[in-house]
Structures are given as C-alpha cells and as structure tokens.
PDB file of C-alpha atoms in Angstrom:
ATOM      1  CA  UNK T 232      23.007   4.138  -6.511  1.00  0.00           C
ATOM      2  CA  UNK T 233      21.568   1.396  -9.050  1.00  0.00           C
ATOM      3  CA  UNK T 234      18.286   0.174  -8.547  1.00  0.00           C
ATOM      4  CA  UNK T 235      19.748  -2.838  -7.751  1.00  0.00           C
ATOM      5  CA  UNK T 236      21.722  -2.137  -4.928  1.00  0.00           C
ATOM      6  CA  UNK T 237      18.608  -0.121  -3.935  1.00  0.00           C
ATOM      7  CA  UNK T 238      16.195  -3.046  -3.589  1.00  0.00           C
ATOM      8  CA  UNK T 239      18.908  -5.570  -2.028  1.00  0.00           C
ATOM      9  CA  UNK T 240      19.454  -2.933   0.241  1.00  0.00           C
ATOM     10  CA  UNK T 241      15.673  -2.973   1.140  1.00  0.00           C
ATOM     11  CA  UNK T 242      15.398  -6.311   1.625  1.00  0.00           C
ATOM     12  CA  UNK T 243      18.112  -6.649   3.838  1.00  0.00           C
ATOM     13  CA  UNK T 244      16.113  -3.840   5.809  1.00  0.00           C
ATOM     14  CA  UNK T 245      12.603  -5.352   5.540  1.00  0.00           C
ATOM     15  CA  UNK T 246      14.496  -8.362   7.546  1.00  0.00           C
ATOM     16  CA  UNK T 247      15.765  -6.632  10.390  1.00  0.00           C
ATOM     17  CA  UNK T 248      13.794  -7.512  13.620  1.00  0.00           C
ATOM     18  CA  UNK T 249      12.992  -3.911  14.443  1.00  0.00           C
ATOM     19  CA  UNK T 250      11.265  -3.529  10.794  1.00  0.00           C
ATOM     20  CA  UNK T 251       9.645  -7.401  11.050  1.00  0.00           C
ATOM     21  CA  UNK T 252       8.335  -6.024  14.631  1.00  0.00           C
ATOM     22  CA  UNK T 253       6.989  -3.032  13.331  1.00  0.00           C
ATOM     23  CA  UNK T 254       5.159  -4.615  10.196  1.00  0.00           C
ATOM     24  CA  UNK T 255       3.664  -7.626  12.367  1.00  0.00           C
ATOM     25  CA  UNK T 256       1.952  -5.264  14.983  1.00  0.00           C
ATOM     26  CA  UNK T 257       0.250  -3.024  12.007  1.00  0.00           C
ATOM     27  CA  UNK T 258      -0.226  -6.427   9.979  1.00  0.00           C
ATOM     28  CA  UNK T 259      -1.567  -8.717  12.083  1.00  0.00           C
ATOM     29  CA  UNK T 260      -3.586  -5.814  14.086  1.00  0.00           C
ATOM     30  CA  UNK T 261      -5.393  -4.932  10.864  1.00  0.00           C
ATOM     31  CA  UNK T 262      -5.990  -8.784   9.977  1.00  0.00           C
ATOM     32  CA  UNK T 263      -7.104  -9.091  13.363  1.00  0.00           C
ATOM     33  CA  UNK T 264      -9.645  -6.298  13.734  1.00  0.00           C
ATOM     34  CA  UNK T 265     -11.422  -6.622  10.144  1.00  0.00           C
ATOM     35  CA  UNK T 266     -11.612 -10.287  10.726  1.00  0.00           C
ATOM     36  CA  UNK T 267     -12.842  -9.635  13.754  1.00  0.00           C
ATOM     37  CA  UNK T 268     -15.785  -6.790  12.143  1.00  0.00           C
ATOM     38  CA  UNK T 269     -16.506  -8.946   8.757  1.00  0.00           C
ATOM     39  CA  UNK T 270     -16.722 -12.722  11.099  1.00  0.00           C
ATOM     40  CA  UNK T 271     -19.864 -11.013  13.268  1.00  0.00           C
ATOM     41  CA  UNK T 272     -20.983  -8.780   9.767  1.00  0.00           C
ATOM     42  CA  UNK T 273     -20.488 -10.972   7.066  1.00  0.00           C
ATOM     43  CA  UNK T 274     -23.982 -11.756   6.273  1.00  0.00           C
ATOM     44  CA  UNK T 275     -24.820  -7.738   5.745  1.00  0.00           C
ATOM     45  CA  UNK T 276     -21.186  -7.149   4.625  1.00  0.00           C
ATOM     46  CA  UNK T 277     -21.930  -9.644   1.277  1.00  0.00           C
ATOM     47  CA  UNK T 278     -25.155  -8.706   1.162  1.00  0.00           C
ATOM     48  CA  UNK T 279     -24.225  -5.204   0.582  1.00  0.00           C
ATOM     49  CA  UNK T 280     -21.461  -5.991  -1.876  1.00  0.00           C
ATOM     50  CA  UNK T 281     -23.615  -8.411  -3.806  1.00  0.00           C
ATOM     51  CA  UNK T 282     -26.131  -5.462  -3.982  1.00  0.00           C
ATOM     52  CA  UNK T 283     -23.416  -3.697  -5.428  1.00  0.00           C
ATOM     53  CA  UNK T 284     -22.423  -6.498  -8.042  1.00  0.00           C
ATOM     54  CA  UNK T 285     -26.508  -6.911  -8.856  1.00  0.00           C
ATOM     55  CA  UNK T 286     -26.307  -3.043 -10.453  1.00  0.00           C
ATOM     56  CA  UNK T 287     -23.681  -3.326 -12.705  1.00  0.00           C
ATOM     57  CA  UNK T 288     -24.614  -3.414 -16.105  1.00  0.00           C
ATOM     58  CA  UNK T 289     -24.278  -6.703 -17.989  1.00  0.00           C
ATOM     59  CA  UNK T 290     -22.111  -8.596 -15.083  1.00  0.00           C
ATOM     60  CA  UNK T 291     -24.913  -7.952 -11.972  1.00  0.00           C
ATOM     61  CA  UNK T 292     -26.876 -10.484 -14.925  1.00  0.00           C
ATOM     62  CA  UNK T 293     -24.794 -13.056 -14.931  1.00  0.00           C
ATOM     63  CA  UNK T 294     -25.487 -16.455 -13.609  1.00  0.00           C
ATOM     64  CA  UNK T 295     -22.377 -17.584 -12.516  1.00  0.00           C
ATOM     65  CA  UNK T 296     -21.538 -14.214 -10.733  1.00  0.00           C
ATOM     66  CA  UNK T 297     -24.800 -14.101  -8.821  1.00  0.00           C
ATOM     67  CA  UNK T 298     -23.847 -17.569  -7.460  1.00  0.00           C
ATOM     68  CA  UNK T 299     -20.112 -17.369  -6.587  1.00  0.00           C
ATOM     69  CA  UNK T 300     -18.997 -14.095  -7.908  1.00  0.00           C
ATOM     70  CA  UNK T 301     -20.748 -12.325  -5.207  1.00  0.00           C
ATOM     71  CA  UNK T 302     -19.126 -14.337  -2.274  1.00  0.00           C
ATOM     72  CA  UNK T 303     -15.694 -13.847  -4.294  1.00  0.00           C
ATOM     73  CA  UNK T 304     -16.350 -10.202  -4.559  1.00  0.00           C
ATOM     74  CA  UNK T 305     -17.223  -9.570  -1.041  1.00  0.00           C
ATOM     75  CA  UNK T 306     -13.972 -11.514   0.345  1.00  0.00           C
ATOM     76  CA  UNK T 307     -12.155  -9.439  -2.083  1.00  0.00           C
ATOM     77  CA  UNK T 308     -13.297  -6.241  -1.262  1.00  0.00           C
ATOM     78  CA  UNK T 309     -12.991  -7.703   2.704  1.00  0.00           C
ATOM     79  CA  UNK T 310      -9.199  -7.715   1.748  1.00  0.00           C
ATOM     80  CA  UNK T 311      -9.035  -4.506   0.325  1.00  0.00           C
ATOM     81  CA  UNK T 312     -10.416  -3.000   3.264  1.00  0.00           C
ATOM     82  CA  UNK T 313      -7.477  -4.762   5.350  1.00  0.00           C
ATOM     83  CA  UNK T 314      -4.646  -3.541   2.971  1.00  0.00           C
ATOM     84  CA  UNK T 315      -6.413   0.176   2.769  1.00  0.00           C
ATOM     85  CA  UNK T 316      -6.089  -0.206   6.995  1.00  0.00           C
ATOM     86  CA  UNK T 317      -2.491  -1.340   6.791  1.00  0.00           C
ATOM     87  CA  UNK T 318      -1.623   1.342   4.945  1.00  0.00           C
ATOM     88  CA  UNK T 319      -3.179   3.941   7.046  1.00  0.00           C
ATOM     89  CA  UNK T 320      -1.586   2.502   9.917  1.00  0.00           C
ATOM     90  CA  UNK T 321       2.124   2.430   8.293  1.00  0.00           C
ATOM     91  CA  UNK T 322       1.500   5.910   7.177  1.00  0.00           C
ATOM     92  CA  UNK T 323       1.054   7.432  10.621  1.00  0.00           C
ATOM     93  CA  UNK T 324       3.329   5.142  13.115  1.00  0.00           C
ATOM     94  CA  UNK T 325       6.444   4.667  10.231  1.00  0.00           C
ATOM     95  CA  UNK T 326       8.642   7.850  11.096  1.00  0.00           C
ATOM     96  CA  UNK T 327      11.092   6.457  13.383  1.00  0.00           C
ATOM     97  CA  UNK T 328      11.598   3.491  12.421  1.00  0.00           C
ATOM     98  CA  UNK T 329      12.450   5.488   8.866  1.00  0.00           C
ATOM     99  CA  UNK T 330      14.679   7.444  10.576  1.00  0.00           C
ATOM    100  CA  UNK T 331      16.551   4.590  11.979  1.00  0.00           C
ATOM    101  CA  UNK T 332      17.394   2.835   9.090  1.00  0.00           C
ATOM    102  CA  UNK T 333      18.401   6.642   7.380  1.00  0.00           C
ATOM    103  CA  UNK T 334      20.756   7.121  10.347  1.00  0.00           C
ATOM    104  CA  UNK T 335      22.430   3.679   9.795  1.00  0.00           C
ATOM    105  CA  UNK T 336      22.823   3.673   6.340  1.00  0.00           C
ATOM    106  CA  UNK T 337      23.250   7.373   5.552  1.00  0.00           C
ATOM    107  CA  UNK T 338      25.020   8.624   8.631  1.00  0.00           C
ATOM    108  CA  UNK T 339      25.927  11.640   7.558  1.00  0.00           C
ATOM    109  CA  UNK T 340      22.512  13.120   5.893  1.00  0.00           C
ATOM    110  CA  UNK T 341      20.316  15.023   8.619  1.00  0.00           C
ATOM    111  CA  UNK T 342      16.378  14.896   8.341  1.00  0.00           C
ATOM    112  CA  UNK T 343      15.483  18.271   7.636  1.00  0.00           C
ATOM    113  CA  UNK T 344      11.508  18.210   8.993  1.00  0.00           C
ATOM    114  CA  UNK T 345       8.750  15.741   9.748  1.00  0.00           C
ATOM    115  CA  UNK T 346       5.671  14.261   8.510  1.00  0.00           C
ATOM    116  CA  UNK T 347       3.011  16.409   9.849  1.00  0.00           C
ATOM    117  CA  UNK T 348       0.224  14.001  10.869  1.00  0.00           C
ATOM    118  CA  UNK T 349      -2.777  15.995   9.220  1.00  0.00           C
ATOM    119  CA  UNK T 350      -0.614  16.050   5.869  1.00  0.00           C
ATOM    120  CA  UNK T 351      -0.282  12.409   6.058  1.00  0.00           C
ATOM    121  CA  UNK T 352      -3.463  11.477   6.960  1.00  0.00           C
ATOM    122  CA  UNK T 353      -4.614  13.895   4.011  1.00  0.00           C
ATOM    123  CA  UNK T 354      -2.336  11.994   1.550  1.00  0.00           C
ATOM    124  CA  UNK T 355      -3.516   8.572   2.623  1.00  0.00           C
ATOM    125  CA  UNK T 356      -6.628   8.901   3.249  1.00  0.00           C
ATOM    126  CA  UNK T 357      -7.460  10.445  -0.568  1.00  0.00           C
ATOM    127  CA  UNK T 358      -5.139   7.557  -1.911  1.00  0.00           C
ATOM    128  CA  UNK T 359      -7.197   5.455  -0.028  1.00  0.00           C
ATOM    129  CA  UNK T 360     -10.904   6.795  -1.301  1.00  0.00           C
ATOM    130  CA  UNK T 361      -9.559   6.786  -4.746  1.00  0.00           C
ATOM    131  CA  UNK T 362      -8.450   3.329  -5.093  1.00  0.00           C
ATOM    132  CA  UNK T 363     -11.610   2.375  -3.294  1.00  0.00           C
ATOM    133  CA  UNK T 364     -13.854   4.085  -5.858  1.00  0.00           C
ATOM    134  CA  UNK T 365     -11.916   2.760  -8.644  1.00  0.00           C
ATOM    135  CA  UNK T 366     -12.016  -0.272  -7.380  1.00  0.00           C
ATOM    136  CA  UNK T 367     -15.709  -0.827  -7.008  1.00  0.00           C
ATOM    137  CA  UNK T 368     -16.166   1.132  -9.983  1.00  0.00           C
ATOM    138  CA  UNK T 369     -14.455  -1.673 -11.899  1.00  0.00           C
ATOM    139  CA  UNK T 370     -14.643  -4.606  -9.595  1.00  0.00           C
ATOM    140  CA  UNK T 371     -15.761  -6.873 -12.789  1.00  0.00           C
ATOM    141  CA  UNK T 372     -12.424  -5.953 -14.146  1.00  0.00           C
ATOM    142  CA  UNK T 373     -10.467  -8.074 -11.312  1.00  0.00           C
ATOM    143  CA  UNK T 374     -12.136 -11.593 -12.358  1.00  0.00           C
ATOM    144  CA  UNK T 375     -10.415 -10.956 -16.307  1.00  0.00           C
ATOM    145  CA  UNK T 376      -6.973 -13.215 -16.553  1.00  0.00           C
ATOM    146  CA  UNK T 377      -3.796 -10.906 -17.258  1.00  0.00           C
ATOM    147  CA  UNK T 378      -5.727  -7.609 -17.458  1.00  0.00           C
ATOM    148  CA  UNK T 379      -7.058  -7.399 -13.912  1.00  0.00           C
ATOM    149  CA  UNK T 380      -4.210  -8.497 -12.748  1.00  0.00           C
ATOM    150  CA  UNK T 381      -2.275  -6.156 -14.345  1.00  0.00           C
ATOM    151  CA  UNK T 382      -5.018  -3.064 -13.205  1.00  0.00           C
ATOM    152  CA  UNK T 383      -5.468  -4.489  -9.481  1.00  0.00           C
ATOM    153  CA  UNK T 384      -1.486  -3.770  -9.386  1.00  0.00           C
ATOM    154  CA  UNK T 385      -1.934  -0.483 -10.374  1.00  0.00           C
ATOM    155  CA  UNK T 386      -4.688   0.181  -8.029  1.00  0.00           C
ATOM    156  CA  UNK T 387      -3.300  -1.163  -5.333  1.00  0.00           C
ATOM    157  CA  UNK T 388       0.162   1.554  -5.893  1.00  0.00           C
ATOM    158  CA  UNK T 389      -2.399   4.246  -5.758  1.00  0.00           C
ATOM    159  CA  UNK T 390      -2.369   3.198  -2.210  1.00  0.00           C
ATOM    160  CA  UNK T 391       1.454   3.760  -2.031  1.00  0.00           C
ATOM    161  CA  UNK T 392       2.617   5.863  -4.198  1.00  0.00           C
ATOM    162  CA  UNK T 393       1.659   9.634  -3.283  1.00  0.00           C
ATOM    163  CA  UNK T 394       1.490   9.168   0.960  1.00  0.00           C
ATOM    164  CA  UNK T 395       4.699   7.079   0.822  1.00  0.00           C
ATOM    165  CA  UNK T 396       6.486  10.205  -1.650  1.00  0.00           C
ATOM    166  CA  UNK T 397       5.560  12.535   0.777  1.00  0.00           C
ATOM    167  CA  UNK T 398       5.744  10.306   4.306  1.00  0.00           C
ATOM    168  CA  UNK T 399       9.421   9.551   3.655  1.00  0.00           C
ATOM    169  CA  UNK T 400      10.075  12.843   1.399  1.00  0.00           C
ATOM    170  CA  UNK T 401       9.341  15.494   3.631  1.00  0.00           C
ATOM    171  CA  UNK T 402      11.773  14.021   6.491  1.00  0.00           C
ATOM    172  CA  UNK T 403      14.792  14.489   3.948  1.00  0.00           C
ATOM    173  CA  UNK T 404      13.665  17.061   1.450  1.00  0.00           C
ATOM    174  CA  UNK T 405      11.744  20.617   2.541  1.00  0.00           C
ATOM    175  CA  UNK T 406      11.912  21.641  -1.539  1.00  0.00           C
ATOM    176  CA  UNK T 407       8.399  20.473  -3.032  1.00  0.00           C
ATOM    177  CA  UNK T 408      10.137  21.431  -6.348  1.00  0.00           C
ATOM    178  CA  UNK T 409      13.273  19.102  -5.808  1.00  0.00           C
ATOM    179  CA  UNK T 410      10.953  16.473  -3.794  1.00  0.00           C
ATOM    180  CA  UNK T 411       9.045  16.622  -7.326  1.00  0.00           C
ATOM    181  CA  UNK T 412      12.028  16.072  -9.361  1.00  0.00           C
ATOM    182  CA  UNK T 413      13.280  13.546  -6.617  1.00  0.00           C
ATOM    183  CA  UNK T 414      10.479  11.263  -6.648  1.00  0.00           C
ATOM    184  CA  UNK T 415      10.754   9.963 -10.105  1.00  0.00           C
ATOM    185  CA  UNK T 416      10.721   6.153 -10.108  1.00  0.00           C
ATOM    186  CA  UNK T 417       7.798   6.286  -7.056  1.00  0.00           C
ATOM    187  CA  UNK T 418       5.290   4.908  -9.325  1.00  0.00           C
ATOM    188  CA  UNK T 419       7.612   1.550 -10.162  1.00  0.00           C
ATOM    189  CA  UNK T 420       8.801   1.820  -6.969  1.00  0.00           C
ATOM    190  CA  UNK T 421       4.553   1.464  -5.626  1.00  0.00           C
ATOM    191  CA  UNK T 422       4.154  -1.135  -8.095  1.00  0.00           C
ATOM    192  CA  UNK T 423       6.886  -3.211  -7.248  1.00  0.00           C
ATOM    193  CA  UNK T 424       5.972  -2.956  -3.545  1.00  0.00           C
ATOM    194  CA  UNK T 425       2.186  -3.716  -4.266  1.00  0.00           C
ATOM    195  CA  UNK T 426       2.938  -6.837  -5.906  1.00  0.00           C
ATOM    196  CA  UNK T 427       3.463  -8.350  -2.026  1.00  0.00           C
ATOM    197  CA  UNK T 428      -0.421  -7.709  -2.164  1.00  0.00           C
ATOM    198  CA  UNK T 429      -1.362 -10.931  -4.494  1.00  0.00           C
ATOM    199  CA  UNK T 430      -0.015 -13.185  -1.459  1.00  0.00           C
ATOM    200  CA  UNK T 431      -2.205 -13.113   1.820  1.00  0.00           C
ATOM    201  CA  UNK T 432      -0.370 -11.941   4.568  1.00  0.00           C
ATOM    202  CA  UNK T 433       2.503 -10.874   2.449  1.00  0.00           C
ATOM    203  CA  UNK T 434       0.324  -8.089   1.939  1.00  0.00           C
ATOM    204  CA  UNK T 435       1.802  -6.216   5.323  1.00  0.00           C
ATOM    205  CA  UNK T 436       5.016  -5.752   3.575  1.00  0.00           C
ATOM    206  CA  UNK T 437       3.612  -3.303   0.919  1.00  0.00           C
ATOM    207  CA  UNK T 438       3.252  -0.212   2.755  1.00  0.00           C
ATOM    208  CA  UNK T 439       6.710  -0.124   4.297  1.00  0.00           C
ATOM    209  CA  UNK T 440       8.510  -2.270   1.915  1.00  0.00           C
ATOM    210  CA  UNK T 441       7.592   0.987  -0.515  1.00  0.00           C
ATOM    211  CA  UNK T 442       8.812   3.402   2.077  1.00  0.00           C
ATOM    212  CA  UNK T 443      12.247   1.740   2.559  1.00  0.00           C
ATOM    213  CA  UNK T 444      12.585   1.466  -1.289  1.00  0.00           C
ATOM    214  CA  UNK T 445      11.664   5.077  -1.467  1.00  0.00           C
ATOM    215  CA  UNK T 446      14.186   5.882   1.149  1.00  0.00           C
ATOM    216  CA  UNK T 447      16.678   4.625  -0.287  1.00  0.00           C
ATOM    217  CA  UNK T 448      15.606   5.722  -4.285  1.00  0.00           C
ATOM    218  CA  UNK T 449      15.707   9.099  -2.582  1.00  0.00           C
ATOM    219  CA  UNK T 450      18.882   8.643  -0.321  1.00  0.00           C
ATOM    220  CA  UNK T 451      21.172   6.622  -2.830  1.00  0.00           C
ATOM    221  CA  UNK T 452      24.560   7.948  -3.144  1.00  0.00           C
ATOM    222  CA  UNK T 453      24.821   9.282  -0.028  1.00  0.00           C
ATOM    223  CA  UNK T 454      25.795   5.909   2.298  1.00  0.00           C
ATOM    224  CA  UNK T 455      28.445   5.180   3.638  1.00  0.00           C
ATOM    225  CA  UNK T 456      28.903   1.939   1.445  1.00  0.00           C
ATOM    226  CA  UNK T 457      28.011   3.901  -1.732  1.00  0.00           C
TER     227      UNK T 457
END
C-alpha cells in the first residue's frame, strides 16, 4: 500500500465516532486534570521553571527572558506535561479500539499477541523521560524561528515513535526481527503525527493518529480494498 492510501485511510479512521470518543476522553481528561494541578500550582510551578531558565548559561542572563521568557517557558513546559499524559494514557487504554479498526479493514489478518501492560508502560514511560530531559536540556532552543521548530518536532516523535512501534507491533507481529524490519517509516510516521502538537487541542490526535498510521504502514497490502 502507498503512503498515500495509508494516511487517507487514517484519516478516514481518526473520524469515526468510536476513535473521536476514544481521543476526547484521554484528551480532554488530561487537559482537564493538569489544568486543574497547574491553575491551584502555578505560582510554584513557574517559579520552579523560571529557576530552571535562571541557570542556563548565557539565556538565564537575559533581560527579556527573565521578564516574559520565563512565563512562556513555564506554559510551555505546562503543555508538555499534558501531551507526555496523553500519550501515556493512549498507550495503555488503545488496544481495542486498534483491534477494531484491524478487524474492519484487514479482515482476514489475526492478532497474534497483546501489548503486555508493563512492556508498554516501560516503552512510554522512557520515551517520555527522554523527551523531557531533552527538552529542558534545550528549552532555549524552542524560542529560535525554523530551528526549534524543526527540533520541538522531533522531540515531540520521541514521544511516539518507539511505544507506538511496539503498542501496535506486538498485536500483529511476535518476530522482534521482522517487527524491526517492519517498522521502517515509524520515525516519519511519529513526525508526521506530532505535527498535530503545534495546534492546542489538536494535540490529542498525536498519540493515536500515529498508532492508526502505524497500523496501517504495518498492515498495508493485506485489506480487503488493497
């Protein structure tokens, strides 16, 4: 299957009311809750990130950053900490919904195991605590036109790439070598789906927009309308 056949199949699926259902609950849960934490914390949450932004050399000097950059910071690393929960979320409560769409579209493949929940909260979790300490490793990176753009996209497909290879791949594929040699394409396919995090509350696409795209990356060829 093309990749274009691929995505227009994934948007069709990203549309269907079971899928819209399933990414409203996790979305708006997550926007809920951390708005919820940071609205009663902010005024320890942005001191602690402007702490942060006061240590790093040459920036943490800056005028202009000690006045707004810090507030900008901390609402940016607020967000991060909402996408990070989305993802978490998606990770863990995805499988049958996953399933579902397999069984329509690709009636006649069988899942061959399941995503065991320690595995996936492994593969998260790490993906999660490294884009988190790359992140504030290079927050002053972010504010730079075009280039922190371009690295916040990458960072945020750290987020997708490796749990949503093995959340989706281990329900079709019990081969690590062939998953391996199956999953090329997941890092375009992250980085396509993380671009839904530069628009708030498009954001709670990303983590299962990437699985469906995965799914069907990994299942293409085998539909019934292939």
């Amino acid at each position: 299957m093309n990749f274009g056949k691929t995505l227009t199949l994934t948007l069709r699926d990203i549309l269907s009311p079971s899928v819209l259902g399933f990414i409203l609950k996790v979305g708006l849960g997550s926007f809920l809750f951390w708005g919820v934490v940071l609205w009663m914390g902010w005024g320890p949450f942005e001191h602690f990130v402007a702490s942060y932004v006061a240590k790093i050399p040459f920036v943490g000097s800056w005028s202009w950053f000690q006045e707004t950059g810090a507030f900008l910071a901390a609402l940016v690393t607020g967000y991060a900490l909402v996408v990070v929960t989305i993802s978490i979320l998606t990770s863990l409560f995805s499988e049958k919904l996953l399933l579902k769409l397999a069984a329509r579209e690709y009636p006649q493949v069988r899942p061959v195991g399941s995503a065991a929940v320690h595995r996936s909260l492994y593969y998260t979790i790490k993906a999660a605590l490294v884009f988190l300490l790359l992140f504030l490793l290079t927050l002053p990176l972010i504010f730079v036109p075009i280039l922190g753009q371009v690295w916040m996209l990458w960072l945020w497909s750290i987020l997708l790439k490796e749990p949503t290879v093995y959340d989706v791949g281990s329900l079709f594929i019990d081969d690590p070598v062939e998953l391996k040699k199956r999953s090329k394409g997941a890092g375009l396919i992250a980085m396509i789906a993380a671009l839904f995090n530069y628009v708030p509350f498009l954001n709670i696409f990303a983590p299962l927009f990437a699985q469906i795209l995965f799914l069907h990356h990994l299942l293409g060829g085998k539909g019934r309308n292939s």
